[in-house]
PDB file of C-alpha atoms in Angstrom:
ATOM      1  CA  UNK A   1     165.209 114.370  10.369  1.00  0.00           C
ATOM      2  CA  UNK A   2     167.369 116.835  12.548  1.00  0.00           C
ATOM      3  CA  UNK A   3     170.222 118.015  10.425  1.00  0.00           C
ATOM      4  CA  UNK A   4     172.462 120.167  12.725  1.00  0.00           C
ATOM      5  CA  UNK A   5     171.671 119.310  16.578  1.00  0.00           C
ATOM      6  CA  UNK A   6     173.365 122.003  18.083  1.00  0.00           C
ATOM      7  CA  UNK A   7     170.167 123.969  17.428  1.00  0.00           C
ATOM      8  CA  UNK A   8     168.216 122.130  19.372  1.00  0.00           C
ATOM      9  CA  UNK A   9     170.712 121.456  21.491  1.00  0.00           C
ATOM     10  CA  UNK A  10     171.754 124.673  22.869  1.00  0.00           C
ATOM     11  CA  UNK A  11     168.145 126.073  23.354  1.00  0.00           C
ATOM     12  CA  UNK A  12     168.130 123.114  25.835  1.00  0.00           C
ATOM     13  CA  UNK A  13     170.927 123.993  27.926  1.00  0.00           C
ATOM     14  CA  UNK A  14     169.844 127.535  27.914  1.00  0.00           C
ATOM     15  CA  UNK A  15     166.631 126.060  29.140  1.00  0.00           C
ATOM     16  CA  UNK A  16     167.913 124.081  32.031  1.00  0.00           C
ATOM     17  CA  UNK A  17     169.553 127.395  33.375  1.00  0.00           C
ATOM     18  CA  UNK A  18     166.330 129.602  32.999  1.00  0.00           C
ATOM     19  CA  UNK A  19     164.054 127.324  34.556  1.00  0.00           C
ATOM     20  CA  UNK A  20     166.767 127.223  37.634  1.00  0.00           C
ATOM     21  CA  UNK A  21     166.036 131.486  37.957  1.00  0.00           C
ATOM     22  CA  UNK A  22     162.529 131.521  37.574  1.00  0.00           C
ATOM     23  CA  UNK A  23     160.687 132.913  40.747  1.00  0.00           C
ATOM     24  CA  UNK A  24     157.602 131.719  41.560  1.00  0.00           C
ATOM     25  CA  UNK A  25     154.592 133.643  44.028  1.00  0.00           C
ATOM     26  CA  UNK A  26     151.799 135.624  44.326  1.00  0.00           C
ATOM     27  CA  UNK A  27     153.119 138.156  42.064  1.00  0.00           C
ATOM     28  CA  UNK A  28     154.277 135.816  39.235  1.00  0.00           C
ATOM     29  CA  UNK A  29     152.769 136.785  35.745  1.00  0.00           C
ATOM     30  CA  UNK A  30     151.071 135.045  34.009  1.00  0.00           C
ATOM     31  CA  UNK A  31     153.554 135.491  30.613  1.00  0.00           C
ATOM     32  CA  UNK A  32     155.942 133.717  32.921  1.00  0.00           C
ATOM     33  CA  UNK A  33     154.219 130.799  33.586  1.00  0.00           C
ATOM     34  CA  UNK A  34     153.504 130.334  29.942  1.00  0.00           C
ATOM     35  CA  UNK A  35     156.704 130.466  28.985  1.00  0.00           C
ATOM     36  CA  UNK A  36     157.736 127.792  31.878  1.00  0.00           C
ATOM     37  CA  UNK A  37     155.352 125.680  29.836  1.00  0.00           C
ATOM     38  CA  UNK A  38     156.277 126.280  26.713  1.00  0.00           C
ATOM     39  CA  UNK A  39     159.615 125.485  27.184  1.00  0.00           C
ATOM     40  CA  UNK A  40     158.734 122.284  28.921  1.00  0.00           C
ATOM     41  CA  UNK A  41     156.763 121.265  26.499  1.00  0.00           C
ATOM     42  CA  UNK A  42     159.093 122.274  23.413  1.00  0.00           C
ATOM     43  CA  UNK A  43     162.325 120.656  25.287  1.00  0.00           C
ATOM     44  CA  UNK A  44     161.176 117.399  25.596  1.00  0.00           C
ATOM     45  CA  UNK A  45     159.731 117.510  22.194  1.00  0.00           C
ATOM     46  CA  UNK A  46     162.984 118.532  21.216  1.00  0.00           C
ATOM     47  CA  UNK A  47     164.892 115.666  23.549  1.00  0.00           C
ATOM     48  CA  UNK A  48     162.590 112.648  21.944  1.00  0.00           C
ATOM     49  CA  UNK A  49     163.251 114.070  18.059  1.00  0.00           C
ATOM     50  CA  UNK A  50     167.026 114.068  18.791  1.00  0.00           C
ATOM     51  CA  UNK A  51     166.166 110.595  20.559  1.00  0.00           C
ATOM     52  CA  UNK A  52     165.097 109.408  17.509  1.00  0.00           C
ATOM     53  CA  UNK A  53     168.539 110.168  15.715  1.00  0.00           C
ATOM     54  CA  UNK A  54     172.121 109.276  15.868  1.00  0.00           C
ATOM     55  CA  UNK A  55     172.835 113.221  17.071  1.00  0.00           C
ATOM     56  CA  UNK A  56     172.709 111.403  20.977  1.00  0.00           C
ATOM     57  CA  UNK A  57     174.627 108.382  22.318  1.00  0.00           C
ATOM     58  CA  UNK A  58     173.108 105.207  23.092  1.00  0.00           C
ATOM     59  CA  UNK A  59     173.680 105.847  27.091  1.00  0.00           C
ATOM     60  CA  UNK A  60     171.968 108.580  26.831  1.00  0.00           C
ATOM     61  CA  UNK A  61     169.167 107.207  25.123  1.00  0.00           C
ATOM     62  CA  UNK A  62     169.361 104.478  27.661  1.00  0.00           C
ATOM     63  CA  UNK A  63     169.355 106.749  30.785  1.00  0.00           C
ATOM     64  CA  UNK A  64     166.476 106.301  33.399  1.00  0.00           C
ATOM     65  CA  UNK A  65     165.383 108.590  36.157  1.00  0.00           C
ATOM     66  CA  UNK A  66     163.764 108.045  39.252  1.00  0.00           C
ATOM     67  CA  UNK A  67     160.192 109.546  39.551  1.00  0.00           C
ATOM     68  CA  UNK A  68     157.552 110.097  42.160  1.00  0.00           C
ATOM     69  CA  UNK A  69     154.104 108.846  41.758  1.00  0.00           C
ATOM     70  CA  UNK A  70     151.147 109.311  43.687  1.00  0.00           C
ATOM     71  CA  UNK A  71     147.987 106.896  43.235  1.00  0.00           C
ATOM     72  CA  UNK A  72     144.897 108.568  41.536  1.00  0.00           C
ATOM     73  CA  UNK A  73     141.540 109.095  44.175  1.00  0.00           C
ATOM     74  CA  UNK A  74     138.796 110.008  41.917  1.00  0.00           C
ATOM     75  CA  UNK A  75     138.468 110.846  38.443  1.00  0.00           C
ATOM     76  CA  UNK A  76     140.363 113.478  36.081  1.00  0.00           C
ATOM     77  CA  UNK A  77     138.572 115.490  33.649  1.00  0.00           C
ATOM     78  CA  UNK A  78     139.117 118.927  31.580  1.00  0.00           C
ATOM     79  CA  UNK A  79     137.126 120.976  34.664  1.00  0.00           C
ATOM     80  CA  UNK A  80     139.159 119.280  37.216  1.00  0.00           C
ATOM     81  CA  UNK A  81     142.773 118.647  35.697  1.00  0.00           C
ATOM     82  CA  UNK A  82     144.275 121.362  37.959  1.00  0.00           C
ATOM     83  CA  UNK A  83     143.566 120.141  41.232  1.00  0.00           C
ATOM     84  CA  UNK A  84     146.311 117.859  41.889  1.00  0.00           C
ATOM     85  CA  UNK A  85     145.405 117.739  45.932  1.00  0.00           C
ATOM     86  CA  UNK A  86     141.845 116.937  45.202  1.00  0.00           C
ATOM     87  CA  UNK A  87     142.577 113.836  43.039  1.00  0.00           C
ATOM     88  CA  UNK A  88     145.569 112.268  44.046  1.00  0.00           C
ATOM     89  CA  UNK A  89     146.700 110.839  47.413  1.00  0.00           C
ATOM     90  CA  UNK A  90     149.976 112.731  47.821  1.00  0.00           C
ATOM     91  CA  UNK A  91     149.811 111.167  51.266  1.00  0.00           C
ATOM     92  CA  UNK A  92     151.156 108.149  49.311  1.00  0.00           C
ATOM     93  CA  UNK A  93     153.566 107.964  47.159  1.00  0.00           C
ATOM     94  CA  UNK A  94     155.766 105.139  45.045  1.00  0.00           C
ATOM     95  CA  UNK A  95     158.869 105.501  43.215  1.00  0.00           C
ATOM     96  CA  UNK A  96     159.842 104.111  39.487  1.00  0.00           C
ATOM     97  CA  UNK A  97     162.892 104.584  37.263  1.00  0.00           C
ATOM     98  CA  UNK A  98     161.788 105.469  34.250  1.00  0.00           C
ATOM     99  CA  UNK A  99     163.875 105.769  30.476  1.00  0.00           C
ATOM    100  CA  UNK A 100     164.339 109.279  29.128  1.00  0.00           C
ATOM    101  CA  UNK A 101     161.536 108.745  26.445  1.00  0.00           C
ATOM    102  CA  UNK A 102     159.160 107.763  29.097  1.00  0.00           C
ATOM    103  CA  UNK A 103     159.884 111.708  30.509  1.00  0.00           C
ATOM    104  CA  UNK A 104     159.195 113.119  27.007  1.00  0.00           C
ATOM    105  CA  UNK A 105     156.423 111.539  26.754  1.00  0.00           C
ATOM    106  CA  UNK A 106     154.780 112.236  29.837  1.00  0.00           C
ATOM    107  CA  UNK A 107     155.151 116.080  29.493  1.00  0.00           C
ATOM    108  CA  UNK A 108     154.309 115.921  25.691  1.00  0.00           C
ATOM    109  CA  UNK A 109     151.374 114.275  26.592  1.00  0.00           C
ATOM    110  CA  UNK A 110     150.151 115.778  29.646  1.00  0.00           C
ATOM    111  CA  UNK A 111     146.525 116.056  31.149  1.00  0.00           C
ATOM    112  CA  UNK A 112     147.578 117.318  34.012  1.00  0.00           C
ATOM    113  CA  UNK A 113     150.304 119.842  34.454  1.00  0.00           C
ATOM    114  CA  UNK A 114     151.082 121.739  37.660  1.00  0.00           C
ATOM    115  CA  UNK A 115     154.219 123.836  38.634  1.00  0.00           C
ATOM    116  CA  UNK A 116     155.412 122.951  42.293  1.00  0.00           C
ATOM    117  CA  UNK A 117     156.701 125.550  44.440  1.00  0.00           C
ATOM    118  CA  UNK A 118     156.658 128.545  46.405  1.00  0.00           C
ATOM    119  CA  UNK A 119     159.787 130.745  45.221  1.00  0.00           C
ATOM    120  CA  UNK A 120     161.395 128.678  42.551  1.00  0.00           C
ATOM    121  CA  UNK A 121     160.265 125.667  40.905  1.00  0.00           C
ATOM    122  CA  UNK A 122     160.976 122.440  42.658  1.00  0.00           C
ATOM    123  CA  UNK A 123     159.213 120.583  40.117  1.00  0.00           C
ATOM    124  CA  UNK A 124     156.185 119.462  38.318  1.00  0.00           C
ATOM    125  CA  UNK A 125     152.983 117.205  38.894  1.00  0.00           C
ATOM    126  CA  UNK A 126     152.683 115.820  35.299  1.00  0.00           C
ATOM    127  CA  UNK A 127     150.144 112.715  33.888  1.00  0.00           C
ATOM    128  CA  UNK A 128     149.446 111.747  30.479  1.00  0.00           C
ATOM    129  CA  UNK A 129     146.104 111.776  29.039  1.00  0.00           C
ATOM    130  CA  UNK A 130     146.526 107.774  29.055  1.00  0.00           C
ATOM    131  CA  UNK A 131     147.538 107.314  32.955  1.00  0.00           C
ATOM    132  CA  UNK A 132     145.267 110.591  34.909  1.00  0.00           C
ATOM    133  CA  UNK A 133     143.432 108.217  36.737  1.00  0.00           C
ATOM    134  CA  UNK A 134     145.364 105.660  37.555  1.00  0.00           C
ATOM    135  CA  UNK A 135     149.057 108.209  39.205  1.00  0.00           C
ATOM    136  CA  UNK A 136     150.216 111.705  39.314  1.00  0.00           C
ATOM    137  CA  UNK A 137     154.243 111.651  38.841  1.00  0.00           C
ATOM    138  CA  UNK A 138     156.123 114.230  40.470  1.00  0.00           C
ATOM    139  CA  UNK A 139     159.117 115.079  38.494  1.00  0.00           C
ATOM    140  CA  UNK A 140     161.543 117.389  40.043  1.00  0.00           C
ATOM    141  CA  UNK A 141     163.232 120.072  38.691  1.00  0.00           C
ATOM    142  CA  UNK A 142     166.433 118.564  39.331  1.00  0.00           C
ATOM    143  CA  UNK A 143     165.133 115.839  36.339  1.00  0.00           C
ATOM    144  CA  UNK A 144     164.454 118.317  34.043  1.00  0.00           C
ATOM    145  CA  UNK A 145     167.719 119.625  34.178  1.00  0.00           C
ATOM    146  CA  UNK A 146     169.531 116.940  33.884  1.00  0.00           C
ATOM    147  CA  UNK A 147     167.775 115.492  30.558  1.00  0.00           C
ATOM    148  CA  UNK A 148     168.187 118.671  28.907  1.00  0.00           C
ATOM    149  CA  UNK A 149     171.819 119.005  29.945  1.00  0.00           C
ATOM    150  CA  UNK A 150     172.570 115.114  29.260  1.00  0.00           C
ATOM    151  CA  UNK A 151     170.917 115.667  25.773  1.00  0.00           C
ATOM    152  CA  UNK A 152     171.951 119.322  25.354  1.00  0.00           C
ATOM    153  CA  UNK A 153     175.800 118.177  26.210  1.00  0.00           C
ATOM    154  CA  UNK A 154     175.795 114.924  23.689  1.00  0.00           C
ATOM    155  CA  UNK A 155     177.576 115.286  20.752  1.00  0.00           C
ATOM    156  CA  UNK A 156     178.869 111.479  19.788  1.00  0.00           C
ATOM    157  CA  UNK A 157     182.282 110.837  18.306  1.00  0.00           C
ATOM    158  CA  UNK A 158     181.855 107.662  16.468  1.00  0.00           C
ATOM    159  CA  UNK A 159     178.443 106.482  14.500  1.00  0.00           C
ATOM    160  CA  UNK A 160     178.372 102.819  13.427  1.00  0.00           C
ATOM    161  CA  UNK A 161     175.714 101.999  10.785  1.00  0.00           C
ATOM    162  CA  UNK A 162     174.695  97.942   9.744  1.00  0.00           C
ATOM    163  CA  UNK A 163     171.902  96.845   8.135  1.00  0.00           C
ATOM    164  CA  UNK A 164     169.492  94.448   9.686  1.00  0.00           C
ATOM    165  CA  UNK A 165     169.286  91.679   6.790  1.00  0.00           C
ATOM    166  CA  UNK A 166     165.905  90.926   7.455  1.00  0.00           C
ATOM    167  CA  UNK A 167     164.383  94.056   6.986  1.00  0.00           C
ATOM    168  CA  UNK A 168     166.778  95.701   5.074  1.00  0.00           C
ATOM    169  CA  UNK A 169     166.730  98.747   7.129  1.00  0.00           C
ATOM    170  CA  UNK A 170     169.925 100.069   8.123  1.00  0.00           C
ATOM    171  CA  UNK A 171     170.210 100.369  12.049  1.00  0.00           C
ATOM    172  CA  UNK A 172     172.862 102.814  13.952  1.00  0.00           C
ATOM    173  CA  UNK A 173     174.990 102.662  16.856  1.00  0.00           C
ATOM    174  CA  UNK A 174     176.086 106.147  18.346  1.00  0.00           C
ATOM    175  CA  UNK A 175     179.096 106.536  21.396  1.00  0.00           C
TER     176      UNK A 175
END
């Protein structure tokens, strides 16, 4: 149970401006690109515990993104993960709107995990350990930003708790 949001709120904002700075290139260290990751990883785990709460609206919780897919050539393994060209047919590509826990979920549970970009990060070739060999989404950096702002930025006004009288559980409403 999250108590106070705000501190996992604001790390997320301050998140979504970082990643925005970050410079990419030959000369990038390797600290940096760990702590791109980390704070990847660790925002959308944050963005799917506050999911599970009343600390965000129902909209948000609602809210669906459009993401990039590319269709899976050969198979995906722990010597191979990092090879996006070499597995997936980014000569193709689909599109899908996907819910906001779908994104946490994806980067929580990633197999494959590749930065995109040559000076700044445009985005992120990202598959679960469930889906490597079937797509490849492409999320761009643009998405990111915008779930950790729309979460980051949520603070609802009104809660509205009833309880479901055939399980006896209480269930909450959050604008």
């Amino acid at each position: 149970m999250i108590y106070e949001s705000s501190y996992w709120k604001e790390p997320l904002l301050k998140t979504a401006t970082w990643l925005r700075r970050v410079r990419l290139g030959k000369n990038v260290r390797e600290s940096t690109l760990i702590k791109v990751e980390k704070e990847l990883f660790i925002g959308f785990y944050s963005v799917r515990k506050l999911l599970e709460t009343v600390k965000v609206s129902d909209s948000t919780k609602k809210e669906k993104f459009e993401l990039i897919w590319h269709p899976n050539k050969k198979p995906v393994d722990w010597l191979n993960h990092h090879v996006v060209e070499d597995h997936y047919d980014l000569e193709k590509s689909s599109q899908e709107s996907k819910g906001i826990g779908f994104v946490c979920n994806l980067f929580i549970h990633s197999y494959v995990f590749t930065l995109v970009g040559e000076n700044k990060i445009e985005g992120v070739f990202v598959a679960s350990d469930k889906t490597k060999n079937q797509k490849v989404y492409y999320v761009p950096i643009e998405v990111i930003s915008s779930v950790f702002r729309l979460v980051g930025r949520d603070y609802p006004s009104r809660v509205e708790f009833t309880r479901n009288a055939e399980t006896g559980e209480f269930e909450a409403k959050a604008w």
